[in-house]
XYZ file of C-alpha atoms in Angstrom:
693
model
C 137.808 82.936 84.146
C 137.436 86.149 83.319
C 133.861 87.660 82.312
C 131.293 88.104 85.758
C 129.118 84.998 86.205
C 125.745 84.979 84.721
C 123.458 86.337 87.250
C 120.161 84.684 85.951
C 118.789 82.654 82.861
C 118.828 85.672 80.685
C 122.540 86.237 81.585
C 122.997 82.377 80.740
C 120.385 82.892 76.636
C 122.819 85.923 75.837
C 126.159 83.434 76.795
C 125.290 81.188 74.323
C 123.314 82.501 72.081
C 126.777 84.815 71.772
C 128.480 82.057 71.831
C 130.632 83.731 74.678
C 132.138 80.321 76.028
C 133.952 77.507 75.476
C 132.996 73.751 74.746
C 135.988 72.236 75.103
C 137.362 73.987 78.468
C 136.646 70.569 80.533
C 139.669 71.347 82.550
C 141.939 73.465 84.808
C 144.601 73.517 81.861
C 142.404 74.414 78.968
C 141.054 77.470 81.337
C 144.199 79.017 81.102
C 143.730 79.454 77.399
C 140.147 80.191 77.369
C 140.837 84.006 78.830
C 137.468 85.779 78.294
C 135.771 83.230 77.449
C 132.726 81.178 79.742
C 133.207 77.233 80.168
C 130.197 75.800 78.646
C 130.248 73.307 81.730
C 130.332 76.501 84.276
C 128.021 77.507 82.573
C 125.398 74.607 82.545
C 126.063 74.731 86.294
C 125.153 78.338 86.903
C 121.746 76.860 84.964
C 121.335 74.077 87.569
C 121.468 76.761 90.336
C 118.880 78.399 89.748
C 116.459 75.640 90.829
C 114.026 76.551 87.028
C 112.479 73.366 88.596
C 111.292 75.080 91.349
C 110.186 78.583 89.606
C 110.026 78.090 86.051
C 111.136 80.411 83.188
C 109.176 83.128 81.367
C 107.464 82.806 78.334
C 110.622 84.842 77.052
C 112.733 83.120 78.215
C 111.125 79.811 76.613
C 111.347 82.002 72.733
C 114.618 82.239 73.296
C 115.988 79.429 74.990
C 115.046 77.295 72.305
C 115.800 79.675 69.820
C 119.597 78.914 70.992
C 118.541 75.313 71.390
C 117.779 75.009 67.536
C 120.391 76.900 66.567
C 123.448 74.343 64.948
C 125.796 77.635 65.599
C 125.299 76.692 69.259
C 128.660 74.593 70.860
C 126.738 72.808 72.789
C 126.509 68.542 73.685
C 123.943 66.060 72.735
C 124.036 65.842 76.560
C 124.269 69.779 76.890
C 120.951 70.150 75.025
C 119.248 67.345 76.451
C 120.207 68.498 80.321
C 119.126 71.900 79.809
C 115.601 70.713 78.157
C 115.323 67.716 80.878
C 116.119 69.691 83.911
C 115.689 73.873 83.274
C 112.046 74.347 80.826
C 109.398 73.943 83.167
C 105.955 76.897 83.088
C 102.760 77.199 83.621
C 102.125 79.145 80.577
C 100.752 77.461 77.321
C 103.458 77.031 74.751
C 103.707 79.701 71.885
C 102.793 78.231 68.242
C 106.388 79.833 67.243
C 108.122 77.666 69.592
C 106.522 74.849 68.139
C 107.242 75.693 64.354
C 110.432 76.956 65.486
C 111.904 73.467 66.322
C 109.806 71.853 63.911
C 111.629 74.044 61.353
C 114.390 72.620 62.376
C 113.917 68.646 61.467
C 115.214 67.166 58.375
C 118.606 67.901 56.467
C 119.853 70.731 54.967
C 119.092 70.870 50.926
C 122.852 71.672 49.736
C 124.311 74.703 50.284
C 121.510 75.668 52.419
C 122.248 79.197 53.707
C 121.404 78.425 57.492
C 122.106 74.541 57.884
C 120.068 72.477 60.504
C 121.128 70.524 62.947
C 122.361 67.450 63.093
C 120.551 64.293 63.908
C 121.415 63.626 67.133
C 120.231 67.119 68.569
C 116.943 67.237 67.082
C 115.663 63.662 68.700
C 115.607 65.620 72.499
C 113.752 68.738 70.542
C 111.053 65.827 69.892
C 111.331 64.378 72.921
C 110.031 67.645 74.099
C 107.120 67.926 71.909
C 105.857 65.242 72.609
C 106.482 65.969 76.252
C 104.737 69.313 75.563
C 101.399 68.645 72.726
C 98.873 68.567 75.633
C 100.013 72.738 76.597
C 100.302 74.173 73.071
C 98.684 77.614 72.946
C 96.962 76.612 69.226
C 95.791 72.897 69.350
C 95.218 72.935 65.614
C 99.456 73.280 64.988
C 99.924 70.105 65.311
C 96.902 69.173 62.231
C 98.897 72.156 60.206
C 102.110 70.630 60.523
C 100.800 66.784 60.571
C 102.419 66.656 56.598
C 105.435 68.105 57.293
C 105.913 65.755 60.800
C 104.503 62.952 58.182
C 106.920 63.526 55.053
C 110.112 63.354 57.618
C 109.152 59.946 58.576
C 111.578 58.758 55.903
C 114.816 59.804 57.699
C 115.542 56.541 60.243
C 117.380 58.417 62.833
C 113.536 60.457 63.635
C 111.262 57.861 62.963
C 110.103 56.105 66.408
C 109.846 59.884 68.443
C 107.749 61.259 64.770
C 105.628 58.537 65.246
C 104.837 58.588 68.981
C 104.253 62.323 67.588
C 102.327 62.093 65.073
C 100.645 58.319 67.479
C 99.184 61.595 69.623
C 98.079 64.141 67.048
C 96.415 62.018 64.474
C 92.778 62.377 64.057
C 90.436 60.334 61.347
C 90.872 63.175 58.528
C 94.790 63.046 58.620
C 94.487 58.540 57.578
C 94.764 59.099 54.209
C 95.198 56.309 50.998
C 98.668 57.970 50.112
C 99.945 57.656 53.796
C 98.594 54.532 54.439
C 100.741 53.317 51.123
C 103.731 55.602 52.347
C 103.828 53.845 56.002
C 103.445 50.462 55.011
C 106.500 51.464 52.640
C 108.506 52.069 55.890
C 107.741 49.036 57.815
C 108.040 47.284 54.343
C 111.755 49.081 54.582
C 112.355 48.859 58.352
C 110.618 45.614 59.841
C 111.500 46.627 63.166
C 109.777 50.032 63.552
C 107.911 50.042 66.901
C 106.161 53.027 66.122
C 105.421 52.301 62.466
C 103.807 49.702 64.036
C 101.844 51.746 66.243
C 100.733 54.169 63.778
C 99.783 52.280 60.859
C 97.492 50.425 63.438
C 96.393 54.043 64.591
C 95.137 54.585 60.876
C 93.434 51.086 61.008
C 91.419 51.929 64.466
C 90.217 55.011 62.474
C 90.182 53.551 58.318
C 90.002 50.079 58.298
C 88.544 50.413 54.618
C 92.631 51.628 53.887
C 94.723 49.605 56.220
C 93.991 45.992 55.356
C 96.627 43.696 55.821
C 97.470 41.954 59.187
C 99.787 44.256 61.324
C 101.785 42.518 64.263
C 101.524 44.314 67.052
C 104.006 46.618 69.095
C 105.835 45.212 71.437
C 104.780 48.147 73.867
C 101.170 48.567 75.214
C 101.850 52.251 74.846
C 103.432 54.808 73.801
C 106.309 57.120 75.530
C 105.730 60.679 75.950
C 109.384 61.738 75.392
C 111.044 61.146 79.171
C 108.370 59.861 81.814
C 110.626 61.996 83.833
C 110.109 64.736 83.095
C 106.610 64.752 82.018
C 106.090 63.562 85.918
C 107.577 66.478 86.643
C 106.145 69.160 84.240
C 102.859 67.770 85.296
C 103.275 68.553 88.995
C 104.987 72.058 88.741
C 101.811 72.913 86.641
C 99.199 70.654 88.256
C 97.793 74.307 90.046
C 97.626 76.226 87.275
C 96.541 73.402 84.717
C 94.497 70.589 85.331
C 94.469 69.355 81.234
C 97.286 67.181 82.431
C 94.868 64.779 83.898
C 93.143 63.549 80.926
C 96.501 63.424 78.816
C 97.778 61.307 81.120
C 97.479 57.567 79.971
C 96.140 58.182 76.652
C 97.083 58.045 73.283
C 94.701 58.089 70.838
C 93.849 55.043 69.730
C 94.999 53.110 72.723
C 93.040 53.569 74.885
C 90.653 55.900 73.710
C 87.991 56.062 71.378
C 88.293 56.758 68.122
C 88.335 60.711 66.709
C 89.546 61.640 70.067
C 92.734 63.656 69.537
C 95.057 66.591 70.765
C 94.651 68.989 68.468
C 91.409 70.097 66.474
C 91.029 70.663 62.359
C 92.700 73.346 61.336
C 90.676 76.383 60.137
C 91.034 77.783 56.987
C 87.438 78.813 56.935
C 87.388 82.166 56.798
C 87.782 84.548 54.270
C 88.995 87.984 53.549
C 87.888 91.449 53.085
C 89.619 91.756 50.084
C 89.802 95.216 47.498
C 89.793 96.415 45.064
C 92.222 97.216 42.303
C 90.383 99.761 40.572
C 89.193 102.081 43.800
C 92.936 102.951 44.432
C 94.395 105.399 42.741
C 97.976 106.206 43.557
C 100.622 104.898 46.146
C 99.249 105.938 49.434
C 96.860 104.295 48.932
C 97.409 101.394 48.371
C 99.526 101.776 51.136
C 96.346 101.956 53.451
C 94.631 99.176 51.547
C 97.468 96.358 52.053
C 97.556 98.174 56.030
C 94.353 96.773 56.558
C 94.921 93.244 55.745
C 95.982 90.587 58.145
C 97.878 87.482 57.805
C 95.767 84.517 55.876
C 93.639 82.862 57.353
C 92.811 81.219 53.936
C 95.564 80.721 51.238
C 92.641 80.122 48.710
C 90.769 83.561 49.419
C 94.533 84.776 49.429
C 95.565 83.426 46.107
C 92.813 83.702 44.431
C 91.831 87.670 45.100
C 91.315 89.112 41.259
C 93.037 92.281 42.317
C 96.091 90.399 43.575
C 96.732 92.791 46.878
C 95.758 90.234 49.525
C 98.639 87.983 47.876
C 100.875 91.230 47.534
C 99.868 92.449 51.382
C 100.471 88.527 52.662
C 104.730 88.318 51.215
C 104.682 91.985 52.107
C 103.827 91.553 56.003
C 104.048 87.599 56.333
C 105.743 85.938 59.097
C 107.753 83.481 59.044
C 105.038 81.375 60.824
C 103.157 82.372 57.900
C 105.110 81.113 55.642
C 105.369 77.873 57.457
C 101.698 77.611 57.462
C 101.628 78.134 53.695
C 104.299 74.999 53.218
C 102.168 73.254 55.637
C 98.917 73.921 53.820
C 100.685 72.971 49.747
C 102.232 69.878 51.363
C 98.638 68.623 52.821
C 96.891 69.629 49.396
C 99.636 68.078 47.642
C 99.118 64.856 49.231
C 95.368 65.129 48.153
C 95.871 65.967 44.962
C 96.046 62.848 43.473
C 91.755 62.432 44.519
C 91.095 64.931 43.462
C 88.683 65.927 40.924
C 90.565 67.035 37.374
C 89.046 70.496 37.847
C 89.882 70.628 41.606
C 93.567 69.538 40.221
C 94.313 72.624 37.747
C 92.417 74.941 40.167
C 94.802 74.470 43.269
C 97.695 74.404 40.459
C 96.817 77.903 39.021
C 96.825 79.205 42.413
C 100.155 78.194 42.876
C 101.438 79.014 39.614
C 99.759 82.443 40.117
C 101.901 83.125 43.584
C 105.319 81.571 42.135
C 104.354 84.008 39.050
C 103.792 87.022 40.931
C 106.508 86.476 43.540
C 108.950 84.772 41.869
C 109.445 82.358 45.315
C 109.160 78.937 44.019
C 108.621 76.762 48.095
C 110.444 74.109 48.401
C 107.469 71.829 49.215
C 106.156 71.835 45.819
C 109.787 70.807 44.826
C 109.567 68.334 47.698
C 105.575 67.324 47.072
C 104.977 68.239 43.286
C 108.135 68.389 41.143
C 110.224 65.344 42.896
C 106.592 62.548 43.065
C 107.091 60.397 40.745
C 103.633 58.566 41.692
C 102.256 62.445 40.889
C 104.244 62.897 37.372
C 103.924 59.314 36.451
C 100.482 59.117 37.108
C 98.487 62.518 36.090
C 100.697 63.625 32.475
C 97.228 65.512 32.128
C 99.127 68.312 35.311
C 102.891 68.358 32.786
C 102.074 71.249 31.687
C 102.472 72.973 35.670
C 105.669 70.780 36.233
C 107.640 72.768 33.146
C 105.660 75.993 34.449
C 107.491 75.654 37.825
C 110.839 73.528 36.908
C 110.993 76.840 34.734
C 110.901 79.193 37.291
C 114.399 77.143 38.870
C 117.357 80.007 39.112
C 120.821 79.697 40.058
C 119.262 80.811 43.664
C 117.315 78.071 44.179
C 119.551 75.525 41.216
C 120.237 72.522 44.287
C 116.230 71.953 43.283
C 117.161 70.336 39.733
C 119.760 68.377 41.850
C 116.601 66.954 42.745
C 114.263 66.435 40.474
C 117.499 66.164 37.007
C 117.962 62.370 37.924
C 114.031 61.425 38.460
C 113.374 62.945 34.880
C 115.918 61.788 33.555
C 115.372 57.979 34.560
C 111.193 58.542 32.915
C 112.263 59.637 29.822
C 112.324 56.512 28.439
C 108.564 55.389 29.734
C 107.117 58.725 29.511
C 104.896 59.584 26.388
C 107.015 62.091 23.412
C 104.987 64.776 24.209
C 105.708 64.631 28.168
C 109.582 64.323 26.823
C 109.301 67.340 24.701
C 107.759 69.033 27.872
C 110.824 68.445 30.352
C 113.336 69.190 27.497
C 111.871 72.724 26.873
C 111.577 72.933 30.348
C 115.019 72.225 31.077
C 116.031 74.461 28.066
C 114.577 77.803 29.117
C 115.902 76.944 33.186
C 119.426 77.001 31.231
C 119.385 79.868 28.911
C 118.150 81.831 32.052
C 121.346 80.215 34.314
C 123.578 80.239 31.658
C 122.429 83.900 30.869
C 122.775 85.577 34.829
C 125.796 83.065 35.825
C 129.057 84.799 37.049
C 131.845 82.184 38.309
C 132.314 78.671 37.775
C 131.269 77.644 40.821
C 128.282 79.732 41.018
C 126.095 76.412 40.118
C 127.695 74.724 37.134
C 128.101 71.855 37.232
C 124.673 71.659 38.817
C 123.669 72.914 35.138
C 125.665 70.658 33.923
C 125.252 67.375 35.353
C 121.170 68.010 34.409
C 122.455 68.708 30.950
C 124.280 65.412 30.773
C 121.344 63.257 32.024
C 118.927 64.745 29.703
C 120.095 63.874 26.574
C 121.684 60.249 27.823
C 118.453 59.035 26.698
C 117.594 60.358 24.257
C 118.985 58.766 21.566
C 117.068 55.296 22.892
C 113.401 57.640 23.585
C 113.956 58.850 19.608
C 114.214 55.347 18.343
C 111.147 54.181 20.217
C 109.284 57.083 19.342
C 110.145 56.684 15.943
C 112.347 59.786 15.993
C 109.357 61.652 16.569
C 110.363 65.530 14.881
C 109.313 67.280 18.112
C 111.699 65.230 20.061
C 114.736 65.677 18.214
C 113.727 69.568 17.959
C 113.873 69.879 21.771
C 116.577 68.302 21.785
C 118.429 70.853 19.660
C 116.946 73.335 21.849
C 118.604 72.453 24.625
C 122.412 71.307 23.033
C 122.125 75.275 22.268
C 121.740 76.748 26.030
C 126.019 75.233 25.702
C 126.473 78.009 22.969
C 125.010 80.486 26.119
C 127.360 79.425 28.579
C 130.859 81.447 29.772
C 133.479 79.214 28.546
C 134.790 79.661 31.568
C 133.062 76.850 32.846
C 132.644 74.154 29.812
C 134.972 71.613 29.934
C 135.639 69.457 26.784
C 133.259 66.442 27.417
C 131.028 68.702 28.107
C 130.684 70.019 24.816
C 131.693 66.915 22.913
C 128.120 64.772 22.566
C 128.120 60.911 22.794
C 127.859 59.286 19.598
C 124.662 57.652 20.203
C 122.995 61.382 20.073
C 125.184 62.458 17.603
C 124.280 59.746 15.323
C 121.136 59.280 15.707
C 120.557 63.221 15.061
C 122.269 62.945 11.954
C 120.656 59.942 10.376
C 117.618 61.446 10.934
C 116.592 63.320 7.743
C 115.810 66.448 8.996
C 117.319 69.763 7.671
C 117.080 71.669 11.131
C 118.407 69.083 13.274
C 120.965 68.280 10.703
C 122.546 72.243 10.676
C 122.272 72.252 14.294
C 124.732 69.309 15.151
C 127.063 71.388 12.659
C 126.658 74.128 14.533
C 127.278 73.026 16.981
C 130.237 71.467 15.978
C 131.504 74.462 15.386
C 130.851 75.836 19.085
C 132.757 72.856 20.174
C 135.751 73.549 18.086
C 136.667 76.397 20.053
C 136.089 75.649 23.784
C 138.024 72.059 22.566
C 141.148 74.148 21.179
C 141.364 75.992 24.237
C 141.348 72.993 26.125
C 145.013 72.137 26.647
C 146.825 69.160 25.846
C 146.252 66.406 28.084
C 144.996 62.662 27.973
C 141.167 63.370 28.586
C 141.547 66.106 25.896
C 143.147 64.538 23.033
C 140.295 61.810 23.682
C 137.371 64.488 22.920
C 138.961 66.125 19.696
C 139.336 62.709 18.272
C 135.642 61.968 19.017
C 134.712 65.824 17.774
C 137.176 65.599 14.579
C 135.848 62.198 13.445
C 131.827 64.078 13.378
C 133.328 66.346 11.330
C 134.931 64.449 8.819
C 132.474 61.773 9.133
C 129.860 64.654 8.023
C 132.184 66.088 5.467
C 132.150 62.632 3.314
C 128.299 62.148 3.347
C 127.420 65.522 2.945
C 130.207 66.936 0.307
C 133.151 64.229 -0.407
C 131.274 61.572 -1.168
C 132.759 58.692 0.492
C 129.739 58.267 3.040
C 131.291 55.428 5.445
C 134.217 55.677 4.540
C 136.722 55.504 6.888
C 139.180 58.362 8.506
C 142.311 57.774 8.652
C 142.853 58.307 12.451
C 139.234 56.081 13.282
C 138.954 53.029 12.794
C 134.596 53.281 12.492
C 132.522 55.906 10.574
C 129.692 57.152 12.284
C 130.271 54.492 14.450
C 129.850 51.843 12.341
C 132.430 49.187 10.820
C 133.551 48.367 6.747
C 132.057 45.348 7.059
C 128.667 46.654 8.748
C 128.079 49.039 5.724
C 129.176 47.179 2.616
C 126.265 44.407 3.975
C 123.684 46.951 3.248
C 125.890 48.911 0.420
C 124.195 46.916 -1.842
C 119.905 47.060 -0.603
C 119.709 50.807 -1.297
C 119.175 51.815 -4.905
C 120.894 53.877 -7.655
C 119.172 56.513 -9.574
C 121.392 56.262 -12.483
C 124.915 56.265 -14.026
C 126.188 59.190 -12.025
C 125.066 57.851 -8.482
C 126.743 55.791 -6.185
C 126.008 54.961 -3.251
C 128.508 56.692 -1.203
C 126.954 59.806 -2.988
C 124.035 59.394 -1.766
C 124.186 60.995 1.024
C 124.913 64.194 -0.253
C 123.262 67.514 -0.123
C 121.970 67.485 -3.935
C 120.204 64.034 -2.321
C 119.425 62.983 0.674
C 116.206 62.998 2.371
C 117.344 65.919 4.448
C 118.515 68.150 1.925
C 117.350 66.955 -1.383
C 114.553 68.723 -2.180
C 115.626 72.798 -1.145
C 118.359 71.633 -2.803
C 116.205 71.023 -6.582
C 114.835 74.271 -5.511
C 117.351 75.961 -5.810
C 118.555 74.326 -8.896
C 115.249 75.958 -10.594
C 115.602 79.118 -8.965
C 119.214 79.564 -10.428
C 117.658 79.094 -13.861
C 115.602 80.636 -13.550
C 117.597 83.377 -12.698
C 119.723 83.049 -14.871
C 118.047 84.684 -18.804
C 120.957 83.391 -20.987
C 119.605 79.162 -19.415
C 117.398 77.899 -22.224
C 117.463 74.853 -19.911
C 116.937 72.884 -17.265
C 118.702 69.789 -15.339
C 116.645 67.090 -14.976
C 118.038 65.969 -12.104
C 118.979 64.614 -9.579
C 122.004 66.679 -9.759
C 125.633 65.130 -8.554
C 129.345 66.676 -9.846
C 128.981 65.135 -13.083
C 125.211 65.406 -14.602
C 126.334 69.008 -13.488
C 128.995 68.913 -15.483
C 127.773 67.290 -18.855
C 125.694 70.343 -18.969
C 127.688 72.578 -18.758
C 130.346 70.663 -21.288
C 127.741 70.468 -23.539
C 127.991 72.635 -26.729
C 124.412 72.065 -27.544
C 122.805 73.460 -25.067
C 122.883 76.085 -22.443
C 122.415 75.591 -19.140
C 123.896 78.093 -15.911
C 126.262 80.386 -16.454
C 128.585 78.540 -13.919
C 132.600 77.329 -15.047
C 132.273 74.202 -13.480
C 130.044 71.625 -11.399
C 131.993 72.536 -8.180
C 130.504 76.179 -8.649
C 127.139 74.996 -8.881
C 127.585 73.312 -5.121
C 129.171 76.400 -3.652
C 126.315 78.369 -5.007
C 123.478 75.784 -3.886
C 125.800 75.766 -0.405
C 124.949 79.925 -0.112
C 121.643 79.762 -1.100
C 121.205 77.192 1.767
C 122.752 79.601 3.738
C 120.560 82.326 3.335
C 117.450 80.815 3.928
C 118.707 79.507 8.064
C 120.774 76.756 7.873
C 124.100 78.497 8.799
C 125.492 75.638 11.249
C 125.704 73.384 7.867
C 127.783 76.094 5.892
C 129.739 77.255 8.834
C 130.663 73.612 8.926
C 131.622 73.143 5.417
C 133.796 76.990 4.496
C 135.365 76.224 8.080
C 136.531 72.821 7.769
C 136.555 71.932 3.395
C 140.147 73.162 2.377
C 138.001 72.650 -1.337
C 136.592 75.421 0.050
C 138.640 78.028 1.317
C 138.092 81.721 0.780
C 135.123 80.583 -2.048
C 132.287 81.751 0.418
């Protein structure tokens, strides 16, 4: 190696943190290709030669070394990391809270496209074992109480479960035992019945709260929990014995196993002290604002910070808060969300209002809100009275945190058929706001576009079933149309043909909802989709969706204009998905008004429930406007009835030459009062209407 050898642990930490070593240079052959870098094995040998188990390391070195070991970019093997922890981390001081938080923050699985990925699974185990070993040496014993909710949540990961169970058992107090946690532990045990750690933890919970744990839990195969590496624990105890006798009281004692109830290493978190809050009306200028903010210290009570009417405490927290402060904030929210179901309704709303205020003020939708509230199916389904808060939080999802949509999207789509109509409309409206904001901000095709499309497709898929079960709820249908309209805001390069061609069940359900706004919205979407399809190419997939789109257009034109309802187009075998045999079965069941009406004309603009009243009003208005008109059409309007009045020499009706022109005037008036989608579809697709707009 050409570089000088490291002289002390500070040099070694510097080498490791800067990556100035080559982990694979294990042989002399490899070393010839590693000019300018230290061999990782040689670096570890240098570390071994420093006898740190006799001299110990400094506080600064511990903080730096833990950061290195928690960095996923550091190319150290599992054995090398474990060796460093067990052989070289000896100290006589209290372990800072920041070190413990650094380790806890590396546990679990990285979010999708995380800026800084977490350690791989195998590297997390020795870190948890080290935490188990140093519990009695924590600078602040409350750190494990404040982190309890986060650590408990990580029990979902099998690779962490046994060691986490040990850590939780050591730090559990009666206040941590809740009905929600008992139920989750039982669910974990049902999935992993061989887990001694989970079985031990449930037994401990049963000692604290026998009223909550009513089932019989088989005893663990181990009489006591192991505290990480027994050899390391004993070496650390021996190293510290002249400095700190606390270890003597800790040996062989785990709460619930030889300890009295309520006895634990950590104490209850103290969030009781309040802040001294400034008054906004006393602030005259920016300089005074800065002085006020400087006087506000890090929060010890998040309630006081979020409830400050001036907003200055929250502003100071956002501007001055450290990573530790925000981790504490997440832990406080996790614990609060776990207790949410057991709060009174007023307490629930007060707490959620505080969090909404934080998100509105800062724009920071914390992952703990998504994981513990938005994606908690039990909370979402059991407390519909809190759904407004769900929609408020979901509406805050942006391209920067679009991964949240991939978490909650499948869950909410699956709940749509089961939940009340009001809940479903609320979710669709919230998703509409998300898609609207994201599509207006999107710059590239890969910038969250797939997540947006997946959320859209997942939401519309169950809508036909839900609309039928809700007796075609109009509010839900309108929310669906608003969601569909968001596609028109998307850049064309993020849309494919299968994104814009709606599935037949949804299309047909909306068309026959008999609502003019919904019908016109569907037509507007077909007009929009035409341009995307035109630029889609000539693949088989494009051809398939083009034919499906064209069948929608032909079916609608036949229905509302050509008086050919349910006629089968030449390029299809069905009309609106129905065969001739099926449509003929109900033909005789529908009433025929007069000699001018047939079954196939019952669904046109002048007869259909969606537009019949508008059509009649427009005809009356045209008659009133025409000064020469001396008679009124009795209705219902049809091509033959209108032509009879026009041709009758004994009456003076409208000054229009043909019945077709009367219908065109009605269509133009419909456009004027807002039904542009219908007029666009007919004027752009009907050859008989070209040039007559």
